[in-house]
mmCIF file of C-alpha atoms and ligand atoms in Angstrom:
data_model
loop_
_atom_site.group_PDB
_atom_site.id
_atom_site.type_symbol
_atom_site.label_atom_id
_atom_site.label_comp_id
_atom_site.label_asym_id
_atom_site.label_seq_id
_atom_site.Cartn_x
_atom_site.Cartn_y
_atom_site.Cartn_z
ATOM 1 C CA MET Y 1 72.580 102.797 82.133
ATOM 2 C CA ILE Y 2 73.153 102.711 85.891
ATOM 3 C CA ASP Y 3 75.793 104.595 87.832
ATOM 4 C CA TYR Y 4 77.571 101.815 89.730
ATOM 5 C CA ILE Y 5 78.030 98.065 89.814
ATOM 6 C CA VAL Y 6 79.369 96.953 93.203
ATOM 7 C CA VAL Y 7 80.898 93.484 93.384
ATOM 8 C CA GLY Y 8 80.646 92.084 96.930
ATOM 9 C CA GLY Y 9 77.954 92.555 99.550
ATOM 10 C CA GLY Y 10 80.053 92.476 102.732
ATOM 11 C CA LEU Y 11 80.809 95.485 104.923
ATOM 12 C CA ALA Y 12 82.829 97.114 102.120
ATOM 13 C CA GLY Y 13 80.200 96.543 99.417
ATOM 14 C CA ILE Y 14 77.361 97.687 101.662
ATOM 15 C CA ALA Y 15 79.266 100.842 102.617
ATOM 16 C CA MET Y 16 79.868 101.617 98.935
ATOM 17 C CA ALA Y 17 76.304 100.850 97.833
ATOM 18 C CA GLU Y 18 74.841 102.950 100.634
ATOM 19 C CA THR Y 19 77.180 105.875 99.916
ATOM 20 C CA VAL Y 20 76.164 105.771 96.251
ATOM 21 C CA LEU Y 21 72.425 105.543 97.025
ATOM 22 C CA ALA Y 22 72.617 108.340 99.606
ATOM 23 C CA LYS Y 23 73.849 110.631 96.818
ATOM 24 C CA GLY Y 24 70.844 109.764 94.663
ATOM 25 C CA LYS Y 25 72.785 107.529 92.270
ATOM 26 C CA SER Y 26 71.843 104.046 91.089
ATOM 27 C CA VAL Y 27 73.598 100.792 91.931
ATOM 28 C CA ALA Y 28 73.519 97.056 91.271
ATOM 29 C CA VAL Y 29 75.177 94.808 93.858
ATOM 30 C CA PHE Y 30 76.474 91.302 93.090
ATOM 31 C CA ASP Y 31 77.222 88.989 95.985
ATOM 32 C CA SER Y 32 77.921 85.292 95.665
ATOM 33 C CA GLY Y 33 77.519 84.835 99.428
ATOM 34 C CA LEU Y 34 80.246 82.193 99.319
ATOM 35 C CA ALA Y 35 83.123 83.480 101.450
ATOM 36 C CA ASN Y 36 82.202 86.301 103.689
ATOM 37 C CA ALA Y 37 84.241 87.703 106.580
ATOM 38 C CA SER Y 38 81.560 90.254 107.416
ATOM 39 C CA GLY Y 39 79.021 87.630 108.455
ATOM 40 C CA VAL Y 40 81.526 86.075 110.862
ATOM 41 C CA ALA Y 41 82.927 89.304 112.332
ATOM 42 C CA ALA Y 42 82.191 90.222 115.921
ATOM 43 C CA GLY Y 43 81.588 93.724 114.593
ATOM 44 C CA VAL Y 44 83.403 95.471 117.428
ATOM 45 C CA TYR Y 45 84.517 99.060 116.811
ATOM 46 C CA ASN Y 46 87.157 100.581 118.941
ATOM 47 C CA PRO Y 47 89.453 103.561 118.343
ATOM 48 C CA VAL Y 48 92.374 102.178 120.386
ATOM 49 C CA ILE Y 49 94.930 99.428 119.735
ATOM 50 C CA LEU Y 50 94.399 97.533 122.963
ATOM 51 C CA LYS Y 51 97.589 95.506 122.807
ATOM 52 C CA ARG Y 52 99.871 98.478 123.300
ATOM 53 C CA PHE Y 53 97.454 101.304 124.164
ATOM 54 C CA SER Y 54 98.064 103.407 121.090
ATOM 55 C CA GLY Y 55 95.656 105.434 118.994
ATOM 56 C CA LEU Y 56 94.468 104.999 115.436
ATOM 57 C CA GLN Y 57 94.845 107.691 112.798
ATOM 58 C CA HIS Y 58 91.586 109.547 112.042
ATOM 59 C CA ALA Y 59 89.778 107.680 114.841
ATOM 60 C CA GLN Y 60 87.457 110.573 115.756
ATOM 61 C CA GLU Y 61 86.498 111.140 112.151
ATOM 62 C CA GLN Y 62 85.883 107.428 111.564
ATOM 63 C CA LEU Y 63 83.765 107.070 114.703
ATOM 64 C CA GLU Y 64 81.644 110.053 113.760
ATOM 65 C CA GLY Y 65 81.255 108.712 110.217
ATOM 66 C CA LEU Y 66 80.324 105.301 111.604
ATOM 67 C CA ARG Y 67 77.661 106.763 113.890
ATOM 68 C CA VAL Y 68 76.035 108.789 111.126
ATOM 69 C CA PHE Y 69 76.269 105.950 108.607
ATOM 70 C CA TYR Y 70 74.719 103.238 110.793
ATOM 71 C CA GLU Y 71 72.083 105.621 112.181
ATOM 72 C CA ARG Y 72 70.953 106.381 108.641
ATOM 73 C CA LEU Y 73 70.888 102.672 107.828
ATOM 74 C CA GLU Y 74 68.888 101.823 110.925
ATOM 75 C CA ALA Y 75 66.296 104.434 110.012
ATOM 76 C CA ARG Y 76 66.137 103.176 106.444
ATOM 77 C CA LEU Y 77 66.003 99.463 107.309
ATOM 78 C CA GLY Y 78 63.948 99.655 110.498
ATOM 79 C CA VAL Y 79 66.455 97.321 112.194
ATOM 80 C CA LYS Y 80 68.832 98.077 115.063
ATOM 81 C CA VAL Y 81 72.407 97.214 114.091
ATOM 82 C CA ASN Y 82 74.633 99.556 116.120
ATOM 83 C CA PHE Y 83 75.020 98.752 119.814
ATOM 84 C CA PRO Y 84 77.244 101.288 121.630
ATOM 85 C CA MET Y 85 78.882 99.532 124.577
ATOM 86 C CA PRO Y 86 82.098 100.124 126.569
ATOM 87 C CA ILE Y 87 85.082 97.798 126.381
ATOM 88 C CA LEU Y 88 86.763 96.655 129.591
ATOM 89 C CA ARG Y 89 90.418 95.869 128.949
ATOM 90 C CA ARG Y 90 91.671 93.344 131.467
ATOM 91 C CA PHE Y 91 95.111 94.230 132.861
ATOM 92 C CA PHE Y 92 97.701 91.487 133.199
ATOM 93 C CA SER Y 93 100.111 93.348 135.533
ATOM 94 C CA VAL Y 94 100.721 96.541 137.498
ATOM 95 C CA GLU Y 95 103.074 97.608 134.705
ATOM 96 C CA GLU Y 96 100.156 97.472 132.268
ATOM 97 C CA GLN Y 97 98.070 99.630 134.582
ATOM 98 C CA ASN Y 98 100.876 102.199 134.636
ATOM 99 C CA ASN Y 99 101.192 102.127 130.855
ATOM 100 C CA TRP Y 100 97.450 102.708 130.614
ATOM 101 C CA PHE Y 101 97.610 105.798 132.811
ATOM 102 C CA ALA Y 102 100.536 107.159 130.784
ATOM 103 C CA ALA Y 103 98.620 106.529 127.541
ATOM 104 C CA SER Y 104 95.405 108.106 128.841
ATOM 105 C CA ASP Y 105 97.250 111.431 129.085
ATOM 106 C CA ARG Y 106 98.281 111.448 125.440
ATOM 107 C CA PRO Y 107 96.468 113.535 122.818
ATOM 108 C CA GLY Y 108 94.234 111.335 120.702
ATOM 109 C CA LEU Y 109 93.785 108.813 123.534
ATOM 110 C CA SER Y 110 92.551 110.908 126.456
ATOM 111 C CA ASP Y 111 89.025 110.964 124.976
ATOM 112 C CA PHE Y 112 88.858 107.185 124.927
ATOM 113 C CA LEU Y 113 90.777 105.783 127.927
ATOM 114 C CA SER Y 114 89.129 106.362 131.297
ATOM 115 C CA THR Y 115 91.465 106.916 134.243
ATOM 116 C CA GLN Y 116 89.029 105.182 136.629
ATOM 117 C CA LEU Y 117 90.046 101.542 137.144
ATOM 118 C CA VAL Y 118 87.127 99.120 137.168
ATOM 119 C CA LYS Y 119 87.375 96.594 140.029
ATOM 120 C CA ASP Y 120 85.506 93.384 140.850
ATOM 121 C CA HIS Y 121 82.800 94.216 138.397
ATOM 122 C CA TYR Y 122 81.633 90.722 137.449
ATOM 123 C CA ALA Y 123 81.276 87.651 139.656
ATOM 124 C CA TYR Y 124 82.571 85.256 137.012
ATOM 125 C CA VAL Y 125 85.370 87.231 135.333
ATOM 126 C CA GLU Y 126 88.827 86.903 136.872
ATOM 127 C CA SER Y 127 90.831 90.145 136.918
ATOM 128 C CA PRO Y 128 93.335 90.484 139.763
ATOM 129 C CA PHE Y 129 94.781 93.668 138.186
ATOM 130 C CA ASP Y 130 91.379 95.257 137.403
ATOM 131 C CA PHE Y 131 90.105 96.615 134.085
ATOM 132 C CA GLY Y 132 90.633 99.793 132.078
ATOM 133 C CA LEU Y 133 87.500 101.291 130.540
ATOM 134 C CA VAL Y 134 87.479 102.299 126.849
ATOM 135 C CA THR Y 135 84.666 104.598 125.751
ATOM 136 C CA HIS Y 136 83.072 105.474 122.381
ATOM 137 C CA THR Y 137 83.114 101.767 121.526
ATOM 138 C CA GLY Y 138 80.480 99.176 120.682
ATOM 139 C CA TYR Y 139 79.579 96.625 118.092
ATOM 140 C CA VAL Y 140 77.584 96.361 114.895
ATOM 141 C CA ASP Y 141 75.481 93.223 114.531
ATOM 142 C CA THR Y 142 76.922 92.388 111.136
ATOM 143 C CA GLN Y 143 74.686 89.392 110.474
ATOM 144 C CA ALA Y 144 71.546 91.457 111.075
ATOM 145 C CA LEU Y 145 73.003 94.241 108.912
ATOM 146 C CA LEU Y 146 73.829 91.942 105.989
ATOM 147 C CA ARG Y 147 70.422 90.240 106.125
ATOM 148 C CA ALA Y 148 68.483 93.509 106.284
ATOM 149 C CA TYR Y 149 70.560 95.385 103.707
ATOM 150 C CA HIS Y 150 70.542 92.571 101.154
ATOM 151 C CA SER Y 151 66.796 92.242 101.434
ATOM 152 C CA TYR Y 152 66.413 96.045 101.154
ATOM 153 C CA LEU Y 153 68.413 95.973 97.898
ATOM 154 C CA GLN Y 154 66.471 92.939 96.724
ATOM 155 C CA ASP Y 155 63.185 94.814 97.212
ATOM 156 C CA LYS Y 156 64.602 97.639 95.081
ATOM 157 C CA GLY Y 157 65.502 95.076 92.403
ATOM 158 C CA CYS Y 158 69.215 95.852 92.519
ATOM 159 C CA PHE Y 159 70.699 92.836 94.349
ATOM 160 C CA PHE Y 160 72.017 89.793 92.508
ATOM 161 C CA ARG Y 161 72.823 86.718 94.608
ATOM 162 C CA THR Y 162 75.303 85.335 92.120
ATOM 163 C CA SER Y 163 78.988 85.318 91.323
ATOM 164 C CA PHE Y 164 80.261 88.184 89.160
ATOM 165 C CA ASN Y 165 82.707 87.009 86.521
ATOM 166 C CA PRO Y 166 85.268 89.750 85.726
ATOM 167 C CA GLN Y 167 86.182 87.877 82.498
ATOM 168 C CA GLU Y 168 82.745 88.813 81.084
ATOM 169 C CA LEU Y 169 83.224 92.515 81.756
ATOM 170 C CA VAL Y 170 83.609 94.746 78.706
ATOM 171 C CA VAL Y 171 85.400 97.962 79.648
ATOM 172 C CA SER Y 172 85.591 101.163 77.616
ATOM 173 C CA ASP Y 173 86.596 104.742 78.430
ATOM 174 C CA ASP Y 174 83.027 105.863 79.083
ATOM 175 C CA GLY Y 175 81.581 102.881 80.912
ATOM 176 C CA VAL Y 176 81.318 99.124 81.301
ATOM 177 C CA ALA Y 177 79.010 96.401 80.042
ATOM 178 C CA TYR Y 178 78.278 93.239 81.990
ATOM 179 C CA GLN Y 179 75.712 90.823 80.567
ATOM 180 C CA ASP Y 180 72.531 92.967 80.233
ATOM 181 C CA LEU Y 181 73.818 95.790 82.424
ATOM 182 C CA ARG Y 182 75.534 99.026 81.433
ATOM 183 C CA ALA Y 183 77.183 101.140 84.131
ATOM 184 C CA HIS Y 184 79.449 104.149 84.496
ATOM 185 C CA HIS Y 185 81.668 102.471 87.115
ATOM 186 C CA VAL Y 186 82.449 99.140 88.779
ATOM 187 C CA VAL Y 187 83.671 99.032 92.382
ATOM 188 C CA PHE Y 188 85.171 95.706 93.374
ATOM 189 C CA ALA Y 189 84.633 95.039 97.098
ATOM 190 C CA GLU Y 190 85.273 91.308 97.146
ATOM 191 C CA GLY Y 191 87.233 90.911 100.355
ATOM 192 C CA PHE Y 192 89.569 87.921 100.044
ATOM 193 C CA GLY Y 193 87.764 87.087 96.750
ATOM 194 C CA LEU Y 194 90.076 89.690 95.197
ATOM 195 C CA LYS Y 195 92.495 86.809 94.615
ATOM 196 C CA SER Y 196 90.345 85.708 91.623
ATOM 197 C CA ASN Y 197 90.046 89.185 90.120
ATOM 198 C CA PRO Y 198 92.446 89.548 87.169
ATOM 199 C CA TYR Y 199 92.294 93.368 87.323
ATOM 200 C CA PHE Y 200 93.533 93.726 90.892
ATOM 201 C CA ASN Y 201 94.990 90.426 92.091
ATOM 202 C CA HIS Y 202 98.552 91.725 91.773
ATOM 203 C CA LEU Y 203 97.957 93.654 95.019
ATOM 204 C CA PRO Y 204 99.437 92.199 98.235
ATOM 205 C CA LEU Y 205 96.278 91.046 99.999
ATOM 206 C CA ASN Y 206 97.455 88.309 102.390
ATOM 207 C CA GLY Y 207 94.272 87.300 104.170
ATOM 208 C CA THR Y 208 94.206 86.267 107.818
ATOM 209 C CA LYS Y 209 91.838 83.529 108.877
ATOM 210 C CA GLY Y 210 89.848 84.181 112.042
ATOM 211 C CA GLU Y 211 87.483 82.004 114.049
ATOM 212 C CA VAL Y 212 84.914 82.831 116.715
ATOM 213 C CA LEU Y 213 82.725 80.823 119.093
ATOM 214 C CA LEU Y 214 79.162 81.617 120.017
ATOM 215 C CA ILE Y 215 78.491 80.515 123.600
ATOM 216 C CA ARG Y 216 75.511 80.521 125.938
ATOM 217 C CA ALA Y 217 76.433 81.479 129.515
ATOM 218 C CA PRO Y 218 73.346 82.287 131.632
ATOM 219 C CA LYS Y 219 75.338 83.277 134.735
ATOM 220 C CA LEU Y 220 77.856 85.564 133.042
ATOM 221 C CA SER Y 221 75.643 88.690 132.884
ATOM 222 C CA LEU Y 222 78.061 91.038 131.076
ATOM 223 C CA ASP Y 223 77.000 94.572 130.162
ATOM 224 C CA ALA Y 224 80.321 95.472 128.476
ATOM 225 C CA ILE Y 225 82.706 93.878 125.997
ATOM 226 C CA ILE Y 226 85.531 92.194 127.917
ATOM 227 C CA LYS Y 227 88.983 92.106 126.320
ATOM 228 C CA GLY Y 228 91.588 89.762 127.753
ATOM 229 C CA ASN Y 229 93.515 87.255 125.634
ATOM 230 C CA VAL Y 230 90.181 86.959 123.837
ATOM 231 C CA PHE Y 231 87.204 89.276 123.729
ATOM 232 C CA VAL Y 232 83.799 88.282 125.087
ATOM 233 C CA LEU Y 233 80.959 90.205 123.495
ATOM 234 C CA PRO Y 234 77.428 90.141 124.967
ATOM 235 C CA MET Y 235 74.837 89.679 122.195
ATOM 236 C CA GLY Y 236 71.729 89.438 124.423
ATOM 237 C CA SER Y 237 69.677 86.379 125.507
ATOM 238 C CA ASP Y 238 72.720 84.988 127.424
ATOM 239 C CA LEU Y 239 74.637 84.617 124.141
ATOM 240 C CA TYR Y 240 78.253 85.806 123.778
ATOM 241 C CA LYS Y 241 80.694 85.905 120.890
ATOM 242 C CA VAL Y 242 84.214 84.823 121.846
ATOM 243 C CA GLY Y 243 87.197 85.446 119.624
ATOM 244 C CA ALA Y 244 89.152 85.667 117.700
ATOM 245 C CA THR Y 245 91.997 83.568 116.336
ATOM 246 C CA TYR Y 246 94.605 84.724 113.795
ATOM 247 C CA ASN Y 247 95.983 82.229 111.275
ATOM 248 C CA TRP Y 248 98.192 83.473 108.431
ATOM 249 C CA GLU Y 249 98.669 80.080 106.667
ATOM 250 C CA ASP Y 250 95.242 78.458 106.358
ATOM 251 C CA LYS Y 251 93.115 80.162 103.673
ATOM 252 C CA THR Y 252 90.023 77.923 103.994
ATOM 253 C CA THR Y 253 86.793 79.048 105.621
ATOM 254 C CA GLU Y 254 86.142 75.818 107.566
ATOM 255 C CA ALA Y 255 85.976 75.970 111.354
ATOM 256 C CA THR Y 256 88.809 73.938 112.908
ATOM 257 C CA PRO Y 257 89.219 71.899 116.129
ATOM 258 C CA ALA Y 258 92.563 73.675 116.794
ATOM 259 C CA ALA Y 259 90.961 77.131 116.858
ATOM 260 C CA ARG Y 260 88.113 75.838 119.020
ATOM 261 C CA GLN Y 261 90.641 74.477 121.509
ATOM 262 C CA GLU Y 262 92.636 77.731 121.508
ATOM 263 C CA LEU Y 263 89.526 79.792 122.187
ATOM 264 C CA ILE Y 264 88.309 77.443 124.935
ATOM 265 C CA GLU Y 265 91.691 77.627 126.693
ATOM 266 C CA LYS Y 266 91.786 81.425 126.566
ATOM 267 C CA LEU Y 267 88.177 81.684 127.679
ATOM 268 C CA THR Y 268 88.836 79.370 130.634
ATOM 269 C CA GLU Y 269 91.550 81.790 131.826
ATOM 270 C CA LEU Y 270 89.035 84.620 131.712
ATOM 271 C CA ILE Y 271 85.662 83.374 132.975
ATOM 272 C CA SER Y 272 84.800 80.902 135.702
ATOM 273 C CA CYS Y 273 81.131 80.042 135.097
ATOM 274 C CA ASP Y 274 79.626 77.232 133.019
ATOM 275 C CA TYR Y 275 78.849 77.773 129.369
ATOM 276 C CA GLU Y 276 77.890 75.764 126.312
ATOM 277 C CA ILE Y 277 79.242 76.252 122.794
ATOM 278 C CA VAL Y 278 76.402 76.961 120.408
ATOM 279 C CA ASP Y 279 78.318 77.626 117.180
ATOM 280 C CA GLN Y 280 81.775 78.138 115.667
ATOM 281 C CA GLN Y 281 82.467 80.221 112.556
ATOM 282 C CA ALA Y 282 85.469 81.059 110.406
ATOM 283 C CA GLY Y 283 86.280 83.703 107.795
ATOM 284 C CA ILE Y 284 89.230 85.315 106.039
ATOM 285 C CA ARG Y 285 89.953 88.920 106.958
ATOM 286 C CA PRO Y 286 91.139 90.901 103.916
ATOM 287 C CA THR Y 287 94.463 91.981 105.412
ATOM 288 C CA VAL Y 288 97.250 93.800 103.578
ATOM 289 C CA LYS Y 289 100.950 93.568 104.302
ATOM 290 C CA ASP Y 290 101.154 97.209 105.461
ATOM 291 C CA ARG Y 291 97.831 96.913 107.360
ATOM 292 C CA LYS Y 292 96.210 99.696 105.375
ATOM 293 C CA PRO Y 293 93.099 99.567 103.138
ATOM 294 C CA LEU Y 294 93.347 99.241 99.369
ATOM 295 C CA LEU Y 295 91.500 102.080 97.627
ATOM 296 C CA GLY Y 296 91.787 103.410 94.134
ATOM 297 C CA THR Y 297 91.268 103.244 90.417
ATOM 298 C CA HIS Y 298 92.874 100.779 88.028
ATOM 299 C CA ALA Y 299 96.019 102.226 86.410
ATOM 300 C CA GLN Y 300 94.777 101.398 82.887
ATOM 301 C CA TYR Y 301 90.949 101.289 83.165
ATOM 302 C CA ASN Y 302 89.501 104.473 84.657
ATOM 303 C CA ARG Y 303 86.062 102.872 85.195
ATOM 304 C CA LEU Y 304 87.304 100.091 87.493
ATOM 305 C CA HIS Y 305 87.826 100.820 91.189
ATOM 306 C CA LEU Y 306 88.740 98.955 94.335
ATOM 307 C CA LEU Y 307 87.524 99.060 97.944
ATOM 308 C CA ASN Y 308 89.306 96.368 99.912
ATOM 309 C CA GLY Y 309 91.892 95.655 102.620
ATOM 310 C CA LEU Y 310 89.629 96.566 105.538
ATOM 311 C CA GLY Y 311 91.575 93.995 107.560
ATOM 312 C CA THR Y 312 90.522 93.635 111.182
ATOM 313 C CA ARG Y 313 88.462 96.835 111.231
ATOM 314 C CA GLY Y 314 85.783 96.598 108.569
ATOM 315 C CA VAL Y 315 83.070 98.201 110.715
ATOM 316 C CA MET Y 316 84.965 101.446 111.289
ATOM 317 C CA LEU Y 317 86.836 101.597 108.002
ATOM 318 C CA GLY Y 318 83.992 100.649 105.629
ATOM 319 C CA PRO Y 319 81.969 103.905 105.696
ATOM 320 C CA TYR Y 320 85.133 106.039 105.918
ATOM 321 C CA CYS Y 321 86.824 104.388 102.929
ATOM 322 C CA ALA Y 322 83.643 104.280 100.824
ATOM 323 C CA GLN Y 323 83.288 108.051 101.241
ATOM 324 C CA ILE Y 324 86.893 108.665 100.201
ATOM 325 C CA LEU Y 325 86.575 106.428 97.143
ATOM 326 C CA PHE Y 326 83.239 107.945 96.120
ATOM 327 C CA GLU Y 327 84.617 111.495 96.244
ATOM 328 C CA HIS Y 328 87.652 110.360 94.296
ATOM 329 C CA ILE Y 329 85.490 108.871 91.544
ATOM 330 C CA GLU Y 330 82.912 111.662 91.378
ATOM 331 C CA GLN Y 331 85.006 114.752 92.100
ATOM 332 C CA GLY Y 332 88.529 113.619 91.369
ATOM 333 C CA THR Y 333 89.722 114.252 94.927
ATOM 334 C CA ALA Y 334 93.005 112.600 95.814
ATOM 335 C CA ILE Y 335 93.011 109.419 97.909
ATOM 336 C CA PRO Y 336 95.435 109.694 100.861
ATOM 337 C CA ALA Y 337 98.718 108.156 99.692
ATOM 338 C CA SER Y 338 98.788 105.619 102.549
ATOM 339 C CA LEU Y 339 95.468 104.120 101.358
ATOM 340 C CA ASP Y 340 95.898 104.460 97.597
ATOM 341 C CA ILE Y 341 96.683 101.277 95.648
ATOM 342 C CA LYS Y 342 99.257 103.368 93.747
ATOM 343 C CA ARG Y 343 101.607 102.733 96.680
ATOM 344 C CA PHE Y 344 102.058 99.211 95.240
ATOM 345 C CA ALA Y 345 102.545 100.324 91.637
HETATM 346 C C1 FAD Z 1 86.708 86.009 113.037
HETATM 347 C C2 FAD Z 1 86.646 87.434 112.589
HETATM 348 C C3 FAD Z 1 86.368 88.438 113.499
HETATM 349 C C4 FAD Z 1 86.319 89.771 113.092
HETATM 350 N N1 FAD Z 1 85.983 90.718 114.002
HETATM 351 C C5 FAD Z 1 85.861 92.012 113.605
HETATM 352 C C6 FAD Z 1 85.436 93.009 114.519
HETATM 353 O O1 FAD Z 1 85.143 92.719 115.678
HETATM 354 N N2 FAD Z 1 85.341 94.298 114.078
HETATM 355 C C7 FAD Z 1 85.630 94.639 112.765
HETATM 356 O O2 FAD Z 1 85.517 95.814 112.415
HETATM 357 N N3 FAD Z 1 86.046 93.699 111.882
HETATM 358 C C8 FAD Z 1 86.167 92.416 112.269
HETATM 359 N N4 FAD Z 1 86.576 91.465 111.376
HETATM 360 C C9 FAD Z 1 87.040 91.913 110.056
HETATM 361 C C10 FAD Z 1 85.864 92.158 109.111
HETATM 362 O O3 FAD Z 1 85.134 90.983 109.019
HETATM 363 C C11 FAD Z 1 86.398 92.584 107.753
HETATM 364 O O4 FAD Z 1 87.171 93.747 107.848
HETATM 365 C C12 FAD Z 1 85.245 92.879 106.792
HETATM 366 O O5 FAD Z 1 84.239 91.927 106.925
HETATM 367 C C13 FAD Z 1 85.707 92.921 105.362
HETATM 368 O O6 FAD Z 1 84.583 93.186 104.580
HETATM 369 P P1 FAD Z 1 84.617 92.999 103.007
HETATM 370 O O7 FAD Z 1 83.281 93.411 102.519
HETATM 371 O O8 FAD Z 1 85.820 93.636 102.438
HETATM 372 O O9 FAD Z 1 84.836 91.414 102.785
HETATM 373 P P2 FAD Z 1 83.810 90.212 102.960
HETATM 374 O O10 FAD Z 1 82.983 90.347 104.154
HETATM 375 O O11 FAD Z 1 84.599 88.950 102.821
HETATM 376 O O12 FAD Z 1 82.823 90.371 101.741
HETATM 377 C C14 FAD Z 1 83.203 90.154 100.426
HETATM 378 C C15 FAD Z 1 81.974 89.637 99.709
HETATM 379 O O13 FAD Z 1 82.244 89.622 98.316
HETATM 380 C C16 FAD Z 1 81.701 88.458 97.768
HETATM 381 N N5 FAD Z 1 82.415 88.186 96.517
HETATM 382 C C17 FAD Z 1 83.740 87.998 96.337
HETATM 383 N N6 FAD Z 1 84.008 87.810 95.044
HETATM 384 C C18 FAD Z 1 82.817 87.899 94.402
HETATM 385 C C19 FAD Z 1 82.426 87.768 93.035
HETATM 386 N N7 FAD Z 1 83.305 87.555 92.039
HETATM 387 N N8 FAD Z 1 81.114 87.885 92.715
HETATM 388 C C20 FAD Z 1 80.182 88.132 93.680
HETATM 389 N N9 FAD Z 1 80.509 88.245 94.991
HETATM 390 C C21 FAD Z 1 81.804 88.131 95.328
HETATM 391 C C22 FAD Z 1 81.919 87.410 98.850
HETATM 392 O O14 FAD Z 1 81.031 86.318 98.698
HETATM 393 C C23 FAD Z 1 81.610 88.218 100.106
HETATM 394 O O15 FAD Z 1 80.236 88.149 100.428
HETATM 395 C C24 FAD Z 1 86.609 90.114 111.743
HETATM 396 C C25 FAD Z 1 86.860 89.107 110.827
HETATM 397 C C26 FAD Z 1 86.882 87.777 111.231
HETATM 398 C C27 FAD Z 1 87.136 86.705 110.213
#
């Protein structure tokens, strides 16, 4: 008998598995590896909504949780995954500059928005209205994280690179049985794969397709993440991630010529040096109609739980939500109403 089965090995599943293991409990993780937003994500974390300069609820708490969580993982895996790095928000007008200064005075934002404008910082980035500097930001190399964590679980003998079929699950009041496994709880963390889960697919997970480019630009020499109409994220070795697109109709994970064109056009507005496109990737973000995560326990089966709806912010929300769900399962603590799946009952 093990403590937990976790279905899904993306940012949500890893956060859950790691939270469970850190408390000395046992876990088995199933991941089909088929559709995976986490492997495509730029991995940027940022406590500010950069479109309208507003704050996020619980940002400080989430950032602190993120730091502790990824530090512990790095020590355990022997791989660097968290790269703290400022974001430079490109201003499009004087009015935006003024709005920035007004926002930087507000509680909850003053810690993150610097009042020093950044001017003429890079030779090949156009910014006639300068940049605003956001602090306490950075990115998690999600591909490195997934690779290292899956192989760590594999070495422990608790990772299954296969599809989990919810139809084969036998659920009772005191546990579940799945093939040869017996467990106290199942946490489904399937991202957009939730659509095929008969226990939870009534929930309003819309899914938003996103695409990114990987480019090589030897002259660009960025030491911060640039955010204009697209972000440009330095990954080292002259490589940069550029993204992302938002498509609410297409639910496939194929990269498209239309998204490539959109990203090229936006990038051309932002940088003026030569670059080559090395790769293009697509994934479906698990987005919810009210833009909040989906956490909770099945209304009828008290052994089945959900960790999903991390939307556009899986890096910051994963560890935070996994902790809330774990405490709910183990200690019966209440899930905040705005995150609880009961809001869609
Ligand atoms: C282009 C793009 C850019 C993004 N940029 C950022 C960013 O900069 N910062 C940020 O924080 N977030 C970003 N995101 C969002 C982020 O990717 C998501 O919030 C996060 O990856 C969701 O993680 P997840 O584990 O819920 O889902 P996923 O990563 O999709 O993982 C779900 C996993 O479950 C597996 N699975 C599903 N069903 C089953 C089953 N029945 N059996 C076994 N396995 C199953 C899937 O194969 C998959 O591996 C971006 C997303 C995209 C697409």
